[in-house]
């Protein structure tokens, strides 16, 4: 498999359909930005920092309950666009908050 697609390269107009015989419009790529979590230094524990020393944009985990069928659709659509499901959700929430 190839790595993430070049964000500046033109996207294909059509892609093969799920059943192989039909062509469907290719999805638009979201952005070239990939969400990355900060790595802990060796010996550092999550939440061990003092309140004053915590950064303004602290990374948090959000748990969302959804039906398996919806999660599967999310994962498939994200992979078609070249993203992980987590990156796609990050972009969706970010764009919703910026609107």
PDB file of C-alpha atoms in Angstrom:
ATOM      1  CA  UNK A   1       0.000   0.000   0.000  1.00  0.00           C
ATOM      2  CA  UNK A   2       1.119   3.548  -0.586  1.00  0.00           C
ATOM      3  CA  UNK A   3       1.630   6.189   2.043  1.00  0.00           C
ATOM      4  CA  UNK A   4      -0.701   9.142   2.443  1.00  0.00           C
ATOM      5  CA  UNK A   5      -1.558  10.830  -0.878  1.00  0.00           C
ATOM      6  CA  UNK A   6       0.167  14.015  -1.961  1.00  0.00           C
ATOM      7  CA  UNK A   7      -2.243  16.831  -0.952  1.00  0.00           C
ATOM      8  CA  UNK A   8      -1.160  18.971  -3.907  1.00  0.00           C
ATOM      9  CA  UNK A   9      -1.595  16.249  -6.534  1.00  0.00           C
ATOM     10  CA  UNK A  10      -4.889  16.309  -8.414  1.00  0.00           C
ATOM     11  CA  UNK A  11      -7.329  13.724  -7.139  1.00  0.00           C
ATOM     12  CA  UNK A  12      -8.789  11.190  -9.568  1.00  0.00           C
ATOM     13  CA  UNK A  13     -12.226  12.161 -10.829  1.00  0.00           C
ATOM     14  CA  UNK A  14     -13.594   8.631 -10.492  1.00  0.00           C
ATOM     15  CA  UNK A  15     -12.758   5.567  -8.442  1.00  0.00           C
ATOM     16  CA  UNK A  16     -13.936   1.960  -8.760  1.00  0.00           C
ATOM     17  CA  UNK A  17     -17.202   1.242  -6.989  1.00  0.00           C
ATOM     18  CA  UNK A  18     -17.581  -1.202  -4.101  1.00  0.00           C
ATOM     19  CA  UNK A  19     -18.955  -3.885  -6.403  1.00  0.00           C
ATOM     20  CA  UNK A  20     -16.225  -3.401  -9.004  1.00  0.00           C
ATOM     21  CA  UNK A  21     -18.392  -2.761 -12.072  1.00  0.00           C
ATOM     22  CA  UNK A  22     -19.398   0.847 -11.504  1.00  0.00           C
ATOM     23  CA  UNK A  23     -17.408   4.045 -11.231  1.00  0.00           C
ATOM     24  CA  UNK A  24     -18.196   6.567  -8.523  1.00  0.00           C
ATOM     25  CA  UNK A  25     -16.975  10.129  -7.930  1.00  0.00           C
ATOM     26  CA  UNK A  26     -13.819  10.215  -5.840  1.00  0.00           C
ATOM     27  CA  UNK A  27     -14.185  11.925  -2.432  1.00  0.00           C
ATOM     28  CA  UNK A  28     -12.508  15.258  -1.839  1.00  0.00           C
ATOM     29  CA  UNK A  29      -9.479  15.124   0.450  1.00  0.00           C
ATOM     30  CA  UNK A  30      -9.944  16.991   3.705  1.00  0.00           C
ATOM     31  CA  UNK A  31      -6.504  18.550   4.243  1.00  0.00           C
ATOM     32  CA  UNK A  32      -2.897  17.483   4.383  1.00  0.00           C
ATOM     33  CA  UNK A  33      -2.892  17.877   8.184  1.00  0.00           C
ATOM     34  CA  UNK A  34      -2.783  14.692  10.256  1.00  0.00           C
ATOM     35  CA  UNK A  35      -3.718  14.786  13.942  1.00  0.00           C
ATOM     36  CA  UNK A  36      -0.791  13.660  16.065  1.00  0.00           C
ATOM     37  CA  UNK A  37      -0.757  12.991  19.772  1.00  0.00           C
ATOM     38  CA  UNK A  38       2.143  14.233  21.830  1.00  0.00           C
ATOM     39  CA  UNK A  39       4.426  11.474  23.022  1.00  0.00           C
ATOM     40  CA  UNK A  40       5.357  11.210  26.690  1.00  0.00           C
ATOM     41  CA  UNK A  41       9.009  11.403  27.629  1.00  0.00           C
ATOM     42  CA  UNK A  42      10.488   8.291  29.280  1.00  0.00           C
ATOM     43  CA  UNK A  43       9.396   8.127  32.913  1.00  0.00           C
ATOM     44  CA  UNK A  44       6.678  10.744  32.479  1.00  0.00           C
ATOM     45  CA  UNK A  45       3.117   9.860  33.448  1.00  0.00           C
ATOM     46  CA  UNK A  46      -0.034  11.281  31.927  1.00  0.00           C
ATOM     47  CA  UNK A  47      -1.640  13.870  34.202  1.00  0.00           C
ATOM     48  CA  UNK A  48       1.436  14.149  36.397  1.00  0.00           C
ATOM     49  CA  UNK A  49       2.118  17.792  35.599  1.00  0.00           C
ATOM     50  CA  UNK A  50       1.153  20.586  37.966  1.00  0.00           C
ATOM     51  CA  UNK A  51      -1.856  22.664  36.948  1.00  0.00           C
ATOM     52  CA  UNK A  52       0.228  25.781  36.376  1.00  0.00           C
ATOM     53  CA  UNK A  53       2.623  23.920  34.097  1.00  0.00           C
ATOM     54  CA  UNK A  54      -0.033  22.349  31.866  1.00  0.00           C
ATOM     55  CA  UNK A  55      -0.190  23.624  28.336  1.00  0.00           C
ATOM     56  CA  UNK A  56      -3.130  25.584  26.999  1.00  0.00           C
ATOM     57  CA  UNK A  57      -3.971  22.995  24.299  1.00  0.00           C
ATOM     58  CA  UNK A  58      -3.759  19.816  26.334  1.00  0.00           C
ATOM     59  CA  UNK A  59      -4.618  16.650  24.357  1.00  0.00           C
ATOM     60  CA  UNK A  60      -7.711  14.885  25.686  1.00  0.00           C
ATOM     61  CA  UNK A  61      -9.562  11.701  24.766  1.00  0.00           C
ATOM     62  CA  UNK A  62     -13.206  11.897  23.735  1.00  0.00           C
ATOM     63  CA  UNK A  63     -15.293   8.732  23.828  1.00  0.00           C
ATOM     64  CA  UNK A  64     -18.261   8.612  21.448  1.00  0.00           C
ATOM     65  CA  UNK A  65     -20.831   5.830  21.425  1.00  0.00           C
ATOM     66  CA  UNK A  66     -22.220   4.959  17.991  1.00  0.00           C
ATOM     67  CA  UNK A  67     -23.662   1.924  16.215  1.00  0.00           C
ATOM     68  CA  UNK A  68     -21.145  -0.480  14.661  1.00  0.00           C
ATOM     69  CA  UNK A  69     -22.602   0.147  11.218  1.00  0.00           C
ATOM     70  CA  UNK A  70     -21.921   3.884  11.538  1.00  0.00           C
ATOM     71  CA  UNK A  71     -18.380   3.258  12.777  1.00  0.00           C
ATOM     72  CA  UNK A  72     -17.765   0.964   9.803  1.00  0.00           C
ATOM     73  CA  UNK A  73     -19.049   3.620   7.366  1.00  0.00           C
ATOM     74  CA  UNK A  74     -16.814   6.217   9.016  1.00  0.00           C
ATOM     75  CA  UNK A  75     -13.765   3.980   8.778  1.00  0.00           C
ATOM     76  CA  UNK A  76     -14.450   3.115   5.111  1.00  0.00           C
ATOM     77  CA  UNK A  77     -15.047   6.746   4.038  1.00  0.00           C
ATOM     78  CA  UNK A  78     -11.939   7.899   5.908  1.00  0.00           C
ATOM     79  CA  UNK A  79      -9.773   5.216   4.273  1.00  0.00           C
ATOM     80  CA  UNK A  80     -11.131   6.173   0.837  1.00  0.00           C
ATOM     81  CA  UNK A  81      -9.968   9.738   1.472  1.00  0.00           C
ATOM     82  CA  UNK A  82      -6.586   8.539   2.750  1.00  0.00           C
ATOM     83  CA  UNK A  83      -7.159   9.158   6.465  1.00  0.00           C
ATOM     84  CA  UNK A  84      -7.644   7.136   9.612  1.00  0.00           C
ATOM     85  CA  UNK A  85     -11.055   7.279  11.283  1.00  0.00           C
ATOM     86  CA  UNK A  86      -9.544   9.301  14.154  1.00  0.00           C
ATOM     87  CA  UNK A  87      -8.095  11.900  11.750  1.00  0.00           C
ATOM     88  CA  UNK A  88     -11.447  12.196   9.949  1.00  0.00           C
ATOM     89  CA  UNK A  89     -13.320  12.781  13.227  1.00  0.00           C
ATOM     90  CA  UNK A  90     -10.704  15.340  14.279  1.00  0.00           C
ATOM     91  CA  UNK A  91     -11.181  17.238  10.994  1.00  0.00           C
ATOM     92  CA  UNK A  92     -14.982  17.079  11.269  1.00  0.00           C
ATOM     93  CA  UNK A  93     -15.012  18.476  14.804  1.00  0.00           C
ATOM     94  CA  UNK A  94     -12.418  21.128  13.935  1.00  0.00           C
ATOM     95  CA  UNK A  95     -14.355  22.314  10.859  1.00  0.00           C
ATOM     96  CA  UNK A  96     -17.629  22.357  12.825  1.00  0.00           C
ATOM     97  CA  UNK A  97     -16.079  24.523  15.544  1.00  0.00           C
ATOM     98  CA  UNK A  98     -14.548  26.924  13.013  1.00  0.00           C
ATOM     99  CA  UNK A  99     -17.858  27.513  11.207  1.00  0.00           C
TER     100      UNK A  99
END
